[in-house]
CSV table of C-alpha atoms in Angstrom, one decimal:
chain,number,residue,atom,x,y,z
V,19,MET,CA,-16.0,-18.2,12.3
V,20,LYS,CA,-11.9,-19.8,13.3
V,21,LEU,CA,-9.9,-17.6,10.8
V,22,GLU,CA,-6.8,-17.8,12.2
V,23,GLU,CA,-3.5,-19.8,10.5
V,24,LYS,CA,-0.7,-21.0,11.8
V,25,GLN,CA,3.2,-21.3,10.4
V,26,ILE,CA,4.2,-24.8,10.4
V,27,LYS,CA,7.8,-24.8,9.2
V,28,ALA,CA,9.5,-22.0,7.4
V,29,ASN,CA,10.9,-22.9,3.8
V,30,TYR,CA,13.7,-20.1,3.0
V,31,GLU,CA,13.4,-19.6,-1.3
V,32,TYR,CA,15.1,-16.5,-1.5
V,33,GLN,CA,17.8,-14.7,0.9
V,34,GLY,CA,19.1,-10.9,-0.8
V,35,LYS,CA,19.3,-7.7,0.2
V,36,VAL,CA,16.1,-6.2,0.5
V,37,ILE,CA,13.8,-9.0,0.7
V,38,ASN,CA,14.2,-12.8,1.4
V,39,VAL,CA,11.0,-15.2,0.5
V,40,ARG,CA,9.0,-16.7,2.1
V,41,CYS,CA,7.7,-20.7,0.9
V,42,ASP,CA,5.9,-21.6,4.9
V,43,ASP,CA,3.7,-25.0,5.2
V,44,ALA,CA,0.4,-23.4,7.4
V,45,MET,CA,-2.4,-25.2,8.9
V,46,ILE,CA,-5.2,-23.3,8.0
V,47,ALA,CA,-8.4,-23.3,10.8
V,48,ASN,CA,-10.0,-26.3,9.4
V,49,GLY,CA,-6.0,-28.3,10.2
V,50,THR,CA,-5.8,-28.8,6.5
V,51,ILE,CA,-1.6,-28.2,4.9
V,52,VAL,CA,-0.7,-25.7,2.5
V,53,LYS,CA,1.6,-22.9,1.0
V,54,ARG,CA,1.8,-19.2,2.3
V,55,GLU,CA,4.8,-17.2,0.5
V,56,VAL,CA,5.9,-14.3,2.7
V,57,VAL,CA,8.0,-11.2,1.2
V,58,GLU,CA,10.1,-11.1,4.1
V,59,HIS,CA,10.9,-7.3,5.1
V,60,PRO,CA,12.7,-5.2,7.9
V,61,GLY,CA,9.6,-1.9,7.2
V,62,GLY,CA,9.9,1.5,6.3
V,63,VAL,CA,9.2,4.7,7.3
V,64,GLY,CA,7.5,8.1,5.3
V,65,ILE,CA,7.9,11.6,6.6
V,66,ALA,CA,5.2,14.6,5.9
V,67,LEU,CA,7.2,17.4,6.6
V,68,GLU,CA,4.9,20.9,6.0
V,69,ASP,CA,6.9,24.0,6.0
V,70,GLU,CA,6.1,27.4,7.1
V,71,ASP,CA,3.8,28.1,3.9
V,72,GLY,CA,1.8,24.5,4.4
V,73,LYS,CA,3.9,23.2,1.9
V,74,TYR,CA,5.1,19.4,1.5
V,75,PHE,CA,8.2,18.3,0.9
V,76,MET,CA,8.1,15.6,-2.0
V,77,VAL,CA,10.5,13.4,-3.8
V,78,ARG,CA,10.6,12.1,-7.4
V,79,GLN,CA,12.6,8.8,-7.8
V,80,PHE,CA,12.1,5.9,-9.8
V,81,ARG,CA,10.7,3.1,-8.9
V,82,TYR,CA,12.0,-0.2,-10.2
V,83,GLY,CA,9.7,-2.3,-8.8
V,84,GLN,CA,7.1,-0.5,-11.2
V,85,MET,CA,9.2,0.9,-14.0
V,86,GLU,CA,8.5,4.8,-13.2
V,87,VAL,CA,9.1,7.8,-11.8
V,88,MET,CA,7.1,8.8,-9.2
V,89,LEU,CA,5.7,11.1,-6.9
V,90,GLU,CA,6.3,10.6,-3.4
V,91,PHE,CA,6.5,11.1,0.2
V,92,PRO,CA,10.1,11.0,1.5
V,93,ALA,CA,10.4,8.0,2.8
V,94,GLY,CA,12.4,5.0,4.3
V,95,LYS,CA,13.9,1.5,5.1
V,96,ARG,CA,14.3,0.8,8.6
V,97,GLU,CA,17.9,-0.7,9.3
V,98,LYS,CA,17.4,-3.8,10.7
V,99,GLY,CA,16.7,-3.5,14.5
V,100,GLU,CA,16.0,0.4,14.3
V,101,ASP,CA,14.1,2.0,16.1
V,102,LYS,CA,11.4,3.3,13.1
V,103,PHE,CA,11.4,7.0,15.5
V,104,ILE,CA,15.6,7.2,13.9
V,105,THR,CA,14.3,6.5,11.0
V,106,ALA,CA,11.9,8.8,10.8
V,107,GLN,CA,14.6,11.5,12.1
V,108,ARG,CA,17.5,10.1,9.6
V,109,GLU,CA,15.5,9.8,6.7
V,110,ILE,CA,14.1,13.1,6.7
V,111,VAL,CA,17.7,14.8,6.8
V,112,GLU,CA,19.3,12.5,3.9
V,113,GLU,CA,16.4,13.1,1.3
V,114,THR,CA,15.7,17.0,1.9
V,115,GLY,CA,18.1,18.3,3.9
V,116,TYR,CA,15.9,19.2,7.1
V,117,GLU,CA,15.0,18.9,10.7
V,118,GLY,CA,11.9,17.8,11.6
V,119,TYR,CA,10.5,19.1,15.2
V,120,ASP,CA,6.8,18.7,16.4
V,121,TRP,CA,6.6,15.3,15.2
V,122,LYS,CA,3.5,13.4,15.6
V,123,TYR,CA,3.2,9.5,14.3
V,124,LEU,CA,0.2,8.5,11.9
V,125,GLY,CA,0.1,5.3,12.6
V,126,TYR,CA,0.8,2.5,9.9
V,127,ILE,CA,0.3,0.5,6.6
V,128,ALA,CA,0.3,-2.8,5.6
V,129,PRO,CA,1.1,-2.3,1.9
V,130,THR,CA,0.7,-5.5,0.6
V,131,PRO,CA,-0.4,-7.8,3.7
V,132,ALA,CA,-1.5,-11.5,1.9
V,133,TYR,CA,2.1,-12.3,0.8
V,134,ASP,CA,4.3,-9.1,3.2
V,135,GLU,CA,5.7,-8.6,6.5
V,136,GLU,CA,6.7,-5.0,5.2
V,137,LYS,CA,4.7,-2.1,7.4
V,138,ILE,CA,6.1,1.0,6.3
V,139,PHE,CA,5.3,3.6,9.7
V,140,MET,CA,3.6,7.3,8.8
V,141,TYR,CA,5.0,10.3,10.4
V,142,TYR,CA,3.8,14.0,9.7
V,143,ALA,CA,6.8,17.2,11.3
V,144,LYS,CA,7.1,20.6,11.0
V,145,LYS,CA,9.9,21.7,8.8
V,146,GLY,CA,13.5,22.3,11.3
V,147,LYS,CA,17.4,23.3,10.8
V,148,TYR,CA,18.4,22.8,7.3
V,149,VAL,CA,21.7,20.2,8.1
V,150,GLY,CA,22.2,19.6,4.0
V,151,GLN,CA,20.9,16.3,2.1
V,152,HIS,CA,22.7,12.4,1.6
V,153,PHE,CA,21.9,10.9,-1.0
V,154,ASP,CA,22.7,6.8,-0.8
V,155,ASP,CA,25.2,6.1,-3.8
V,156,ASP,CA,21.9,4.4,-6.2
V,157,GLU,CA,19.5,6.9,-5.3
V,158,ASN,CA,18.2,9.7,-7.5
V,159,ILE,CA,15.9,11.9,-6.4
V,160,ALA,CA,14.8,15.7,-7.2
V,161,LEU,CA,13.1,17.7,-4.5
V,162,CYS,CA,9.4,19.4,-4.8
V,163,LYS,CA,6.3,21.3,-2.7
V,164,TYR,CA,2.8,20.6,-2.8
V,165,SER,CA,0.2,21.6,-0.7
V,166,ILE,CA,-2.3,19.6,0.5
V,167,ASP,CA,-5.5,20.1,-1.6
V,168,GLU,CA,-2.9,19.8,-4.5
V,169,LEU,CA,-2.0,16.5,-3.5
V,170,VAL,CA,-5.5,15.0,-2.7
V,171,ASP,CA,-6.1,16.3,-6.3
V,172,MET,CA,-3.2,14.0,-8.1
V,173,ILE,CA,-4.2,11.5,-6.4
V,174,MET,CA,-7.8,12.0,-7.9
V,175,LYS,CA,-5.6,12.8,-11.5
V,176,GLN,CA,-3.7,9.7,-10.9
V,177,GLU,CA,-0.5,11.5,-11.0
V,178,ILE,CA,-0.2,9.9,-7.1
V,179,THR,CA,-0.4,6.0,-6.9
V,180,ASP,CA,2.3,5.4,-4.6
V,181,ALA,CA,0.1,3.6,-1.0
V,182,LYS,CA,1.5,5.5,1.6
V,183,THR,CA,1.2,8.8,-0.1
V,184,VAL,CA,-2.5,8.4,-0.9
V,185,ALA,CA,-3.5,7.3,3.1
V,186,MET,CA,-0.8,9.7,4.0
V,187,THR,CA,-2.7,13.0,2.8
V,188,PHE,CA,-5.5,11.7,3.4
V,189,MET,CA,-4.7,10.8,6.8
V,190,VAL,CA,-2.2,14.7,7.4
V,191,LYS,CA,-5.9,16.5,6.1
V,192,GLU,CA,-8.3,13.7,8.7
V,193,MET,CA,-6.2,15.0,11.7
V,194,LYS,CA,-5.7,18.8,11.0
V,195,ASN,CA,-9.6,18.7,11.0
V,196,ASN,CA,-9.9,16.5,13.6
V,197,GLU,CA,-7.2,18.3,15.9
V,198,SER,CA,-9.0,17.4,19.1
V,199,LYS,CA,-10.2,13.8,18.2
V,200,TYR,CA,-7.0,12.4,16.6
I,11,MET,CA,17.8,15.8,-13.7
I,12,LYS,CA,18.2,12.4,-15.0
I,13,LEU,CA,16.3,9.8,-12.8
I,14,GLU,CA,15.2,6.8,-15.2
I,15,GLU,CA,16.7,2.9,-14.9
I,16,LYS,CA,17.0,-0.1,-16.9
I,17,GLN,CA,16.9,-3.3,-16.6
I,18,ILE,CA,19.8,-4.9,-18.4
I,19,LYS,CA,19.3,-8.7,-17.2
I,20,ALA,CA,16.1,-10.4,-15.5
I,21,ASN,CA,17.9,-12.7,-13.0
I,22,TYR,CA,15.3,-15.3,-12.1
I,23,GLU,CA,15.3,-16.2,-8.1
I,24,TYR,CA,12.3,-18.1,-6.8
I,25,GLN,CA,9.5,-19.0,-9.5
I,26,GLY,CA,6.0,-19.2,-6.9
I,27,LYS,CA,2.0,-20.1,-6.9
I,28,VAL,CA,1.6,-16.4,-6.4
I,29,ILE,CA,5.0,-14.2,-6.8
I,30,ASN,CA,8.0,-14.6,-9.0
I,31,VAL,CA,10.8,-13.0,-7.4
I,32,ARG,CA,14.1,-11.5,-9.3
I,33,CYS,CA,16.8,-9.8,-8.6
I,34,ASP,CA,18.1,-7.6,-12.4
I,35,ASP,CA,21.0,-6.1,-13.0
I,36,ALA,CA,20.5,-2.6,-14.0
I,37,MET,CA,22.0,0.4,-15.1
I,38,ILE,CA,20.3,3.4,-13.4
I,39,ALA,CA,21.0,7.4,-14.4
I,40,ASN,CA,24.9,8.0,-14.1
I,41,GLY,CA,25.5,4.4,-16.4
I,42,THR,CA,26.3,2.6,-12.5
I,43,ILE,CA,24.9,-1.4,-13.1
I,44,VAL,CA,23.2,-2.1,-9.2
I,45,LYS,CA,20.8,-5.0,-8.7
I,46,ARG,CA,17.7,-4.5,-8.4
I,47,GLU,CA,15.4,-6.8,-6.4
I,48,VAL,CA,11.9,-7.3,-7.6
I,49,VAL,CA,8.0,-9.1,-6.6
I,50,GLU,CA,5.8,-10.6,-9.5
I,51,HIS,CA,2.6,-10.3,-8.8
I,52,PRO,CA,-0.3,-10.4,-11.6
I,53,GLY,CA,-1.6,-7.7,-9.9
I,54,GLY,CA,-5.3,-6.7,-7.6
I,55,VAL,CA,-8.8,-5.6,-7.7
I,56,GLY,CA,-9.9,-3.8,-4.3
I,57,ILE,CA,-14.0,-3.2,-4.7
I,58,ALA,CA,-16.1,-0.5,-2.6
I,59,LEU,CA,-19.7,-2.1,-2.7
I,60,GLU,CA,-22.3,0.3,-1.0
I,61,ASP,CA,-25.9,-0.4,-0.2
I,62,GLU,CA,-28.9,1.2,0.6
I,63,ASP,CA,-28.6,2.7,4.1
I,64,GLY,CA,-24.6,4.3,2.2
I,65,LYS,CA,-22.4,0.8,4.4
I,66,TYR,CA,-20.1,-0.9,2.7
I,67,PHE,CA,-19.2,-4.6,2.7
I,68,MET,CA,-15.8,-5.7,4.8
I,69,VAL,CA,-14.5,-8.5,4.9
I,70,ARG,CA,-12.4,-9.5,8.3
I,71,GLN,CA,-9.5,-12.9,7.4
I,72,PHE,CA,-6.3,-13.6,8.1
I,73,ARG,CA,-3.0,-12.3,6.1
I,74,TYR,CA,-0.4,-14.5,6.6
I,75,GLY,CA,2.3,-11.7,5.4
I,76,GLN,CA,0.3,-9.8,9.2
I,77,MET,CA,0.2,-12.5,10.8
I,78,GLU,CA,-3.0,-11.7,11.9
I,79,VAL,CA,-7.0,-10.6,11.2
I,80,MET,CA,-7.4,-8.1,8.9
I,81,LEU,CA,-10.4,-6.0,8.2
I,82,GLU,CA,-10.8,-4.8,4.5
I,83,PHE,CA,-12.3,-4.1,1.6
I,84,PRO,CA,-13.4,-6.9,-0.7
I,85,ALA,CA,-10.3,-7.9,-2.5
I,86,GLY,CA,-8.9,-9.9,-5.0
I,87,LYS,CA,-5.6,-11.0,-7.3
I,88,ARG,CA,-6.6,-10.9,-10.9
I,89,GLU,CA,-5.7,-14.2,-13.0
I,90,LYS,CA,-2.9,-14.0,-15.4
I,91,GLY,CA,-4.5,-12.5,-18.3
I,92,GLU,CA,-7.2,-11.3,-17.5
I,93,ASP,CA,-9.1,-7.6,-18.0
I,94,LYS,CA,-9.1,-6.0,-14.0
I,95,PHE,CA,-13.2,-5.2,-13.9
I,96,ILE,CA,-13.2,-8.7,-14.6
I,97,THR,CA,-11.2,-9.5,-11.4
I,98,ALA,CA,-13.3,-7.0,-9.4
I,99,GLN,CA,-16.8,-8.0,-11.3
I,100,ARG,CA,-16.4,-12.1,-10.3
I,101,GLU,CA,-14.7,-11.3,-6.4
I,102,ILE,CA,-17.1,-8.9,-6.1
I,103,VAL,CA,-19.7,-11.9,-6.0
I,104,GLU,CA,-17.3,-14.5,-4.1
I,105,GLU,CA,-16.8,-12.4,-1.2
I,106,THR,CA,-19.8,-10.9,-0.7
I,107,GLY,CA,-22.1,-12.8,-2.5
I,108,TYR,CA,-23.2,-9.8,-4.5
I,109,GLU,CA,-23.4,-8.4,-7.6
I,110,GLY,CA,-22.3,-5.1,-8.3
I,111,TYR,CA,-23.8,-2.4,-10.8
I,112,ASP,CA,-23.1,1.4,-11.4
I,113,TRP,CA,-19.1,0.3,-11.6
I,114,LYS,CA,-17.0,3.4,-10.7
I,115,TYR,CA,-13.2,3.2,-11.8
I,116,LEU,CA,-11.0,4.7,-8.7
I,117,GLY,CA,-7.7,3.9,-10.5
I,118,TYR,CA,-4.7,2.3,-9.2
I,119,ILE,CA,-1.9,2.1,-6.2
I,120,ALA,CA,1.1,0.5,-6.8
I,121,PRO,CA,1.5,-0.8,-2.6
I,122,THR,CA,5.7,-0.9,-2.5
I,123,PRO,CA,6.5,0.4,-5.4
I,124,ALA,CA,11.1,0.2,-4.8
I,125,TYR,CA,10.9,-3.3,-5.1
I,126,ASP,CA,7.1,-4.9,-6.1
I,127,GLU,CA,5.6,-4.7,-9.9
I,128,GLU,CA,2.0,-5.4,-7.5
I,129,LYS,CA,-1.0,-2.3,-8.4
I,130,ILE,CA,-3.8,-2.3,-6.8
I,131,PHE,CA,-7.0,-1.8,-9.4
I,132,MET,CA,-10.0,-0.1,-7.2
I,133,TYR,CA,-14.1,0.6,-8.0
I,134,TYR,CA,-16.7,1.6,-6.3
I,135,ALA,CA,-20.1,0.1,-6.6
I,136,LYS,CA,-23.6,-0.2,-5.5
I,137,LYS,CA,-25.2,-3.1,-4.4
I,138,GLY,CA,-27.0,-5.1,-7.1
I,139,LYS,CA,-28.8,-9.0,-7.4
I,140,TYR,CA,-27.7,-11.7,-4.7
I,141,VAL,CA,-26.3,-14.9,-6.0
I,142,GLY,CA,-25.2,-16.0,-3.8
I,143,GLN,CA,-20.7,-16.4,-2.4
I,144,HIS,CA,-18.7,-18.7,-3.3
I,145,PHE,CA,-15.4,-18.7,-1.1
I,146,ASP,CA,-11.9,-20.4,-2.6
I,147,ASP,CA,-10.6,-24.1,0.0
I,148,ASP,CA,-8.7,-22.3,2.1
I,149,GLU,CA,-10.4,-18.6,2.2
I,150,ASN,CA,-12.1,-17.6,5.2
I,151,ILE,CA,-13.6,-14.9,5.4
I,152,ALA,CA,-16.5,-13.0,8.5
I,153,LEU,CA,-18.6,-10.4,6.0
I,154,CYS,CA,-19.3,-7.1,7.9
I,155,LYS,CA,-20.3,-3.5,7.1
I,156,TYR,CA,-19.2,0.0,8.1
I,157,SER,CA,-20.1,3.2,6.8
I,158,ILE,CA,-17.4,5.7,5.4
I,159,ASP,CA,-17.1,8.4,8.1
I,160,GLU,CA,-16.6,4.9,10.6
I,161,LEU,CA,-14.2,3.7,7.9
I,162,VAL,CA,-12.3,6.9,8.4
I,163,ASP,CA,-12.5,7.2,12.0
I,164,MET,CA,-11.0,3.0,12.5
I,165,ILE,CA,-8.5,4.5,10.0
I,166,MET,CA,-7.0,6.7,12.4
I,167,LYS,CA,-7.1,4.7,15.1
I,168,GLN,CA,-5.2,2.4,13.3
I,169,GLU,CA,-7.9,0.1,13.6
I,170,ILE,CA,-8.0,-0.6,9.4
I,171,THR,CA,-4.4,-0.5,8.3
I,172,ASP,CA,-4.8,-2.5,5.2
I,173,ALA,CA,-2.9,0.1,2.2
I,174,LYS,CA,-6.0,-0.6,-0.2
I,175,THR,CA,-8.6,-0.1,2.4
I,176,VAL,CA,-7.1,3.8,3.4
I,177,ALA,CA,-6.9,4.4,0.0
I,178,MET,CA,-10.4,3.4,-1.2
I,179,THR,CA,-12.5,4.9,2.2
I,180,PHE,CA,-10.7,8.2,1.4
I,181,MET,CA,-10.4,8.0,-2.4
I,182,VAL,CA,-14.8,7.2,-1.9
I,183,LYS,CA,-15.2,9.7,0.0
I,184,GLU,CA,-13.6,12.3,-1.9
I,185,MET,CA,-15.1,11.4,-5.2
I,186,LYS,CA,-19.2,11.6,-3.3
I,187,ASN,CA,-17.6,15.1,-1.8
I,188,ASN,CA,-16.5,16.4,-4.8
I,189,GLU,CA,-19.3,14.3,-7.9
I,190,SER,CA,-18.8,16.7,-9.8
I,191,LYS,CA,-15.4,17.3,-10.1
I,192,TYR,CA,-14.1,13.9,-10.6
C-alpha cells in the first residue's frame, strides 16, 4: 500500500515567536489534493541528569498550553539552526546549575506527529560541576529530585503527564537494565 | 515560589480544521504581561488492543507533520464534546475492524504542554468481535501486530518515535508487571 503524501503548496497562516502555522495543499496516495495543517517548531531537548545518589533533577513549572504546574525533566527549545547537543548542554546548566558529563543520546520522540514538526531530542548525563543556574526572564522554575522508580510510580498515578518525561523515564530505566544491549 | 500564569486576553490568530492558534496576553507570577502562543486541539485517544497471542495491533501511516511513515498504536481525534471512551471505542473499530473488551484507562499524556492544549487519552483493551474496518476518506493505513517486548526493542532502536506509542508501550508493560499495584 502506498502511504506517502506530498507537499504541493505551503500556505503560511501564522508566523509567531515560538511557532509558525501552515495550512498546506498536499497530495495523498490516491492523487487527491487535501488540506494539511502543520505547526512549525525548531524542536527541543530533554535531559535526564543523574546525581551521585541515583536521583534525577526535575523541574516544576507552569505550562500555559495545559494551564497547570507540571513536573518534567529539564528541557528547552533549540535556537534556530543550533546543534541539539549544544542546546542540551546549555539548558541543563540554565535550569539546574550543573554541567553534565558521560552524556548519552537516547533518541527523539515526535510528540504529535500528525500536525506538528516538533522533535524532542532526549539525553542522559551524570551530574558534573556546579556553575550556577540562569533562567530566561519569563521562566519560573522549582527544582526537585526523584529516583527512576519514584518517577515510574508518579507516571502510573498520573502525577506526571508530560510526554517527554514519560518517554525518558522508561527509556532511561530500560537503558540501565540493558546496558549491553542499547 | 509562585508559578501560576493567568490568561489576560485571548487573541485568535488562526482558526482551522484540526487546530486553532491563539497568541494570548498572559500575566506571569511577577505580574509582567507576556505573550503566550497556544495551539487549541480537541484531544485524542490511543488504544493498545491485545490479541489472544499477546500481540498488539499497530498502524503504519504517513504523518504529514513529520513527513514520514510512522508505526503507532491505533489512535484518533476526539470529535468536539465527545466522551473520550466513545472516541476510543469508535477509533479501534475504524482502524482495526475489531471491537475491544476489558477496557482499561491508562491515563493521559500532554504531548507538548508549553504551547499545546492537546491531551492524548490512553486505553488498553482485549480484542473482541470482528465488525470490519472503516477509514476516513483521506486515511491510508497498514495494519500489523507486535508483542510488547518487540515494541520496547523498536523504541530503543528508534524505529518507533511517536510519543503516545512510546508512553503506551511502557505503561502497558508496567501495568502487566504490577497488576495488583496499578
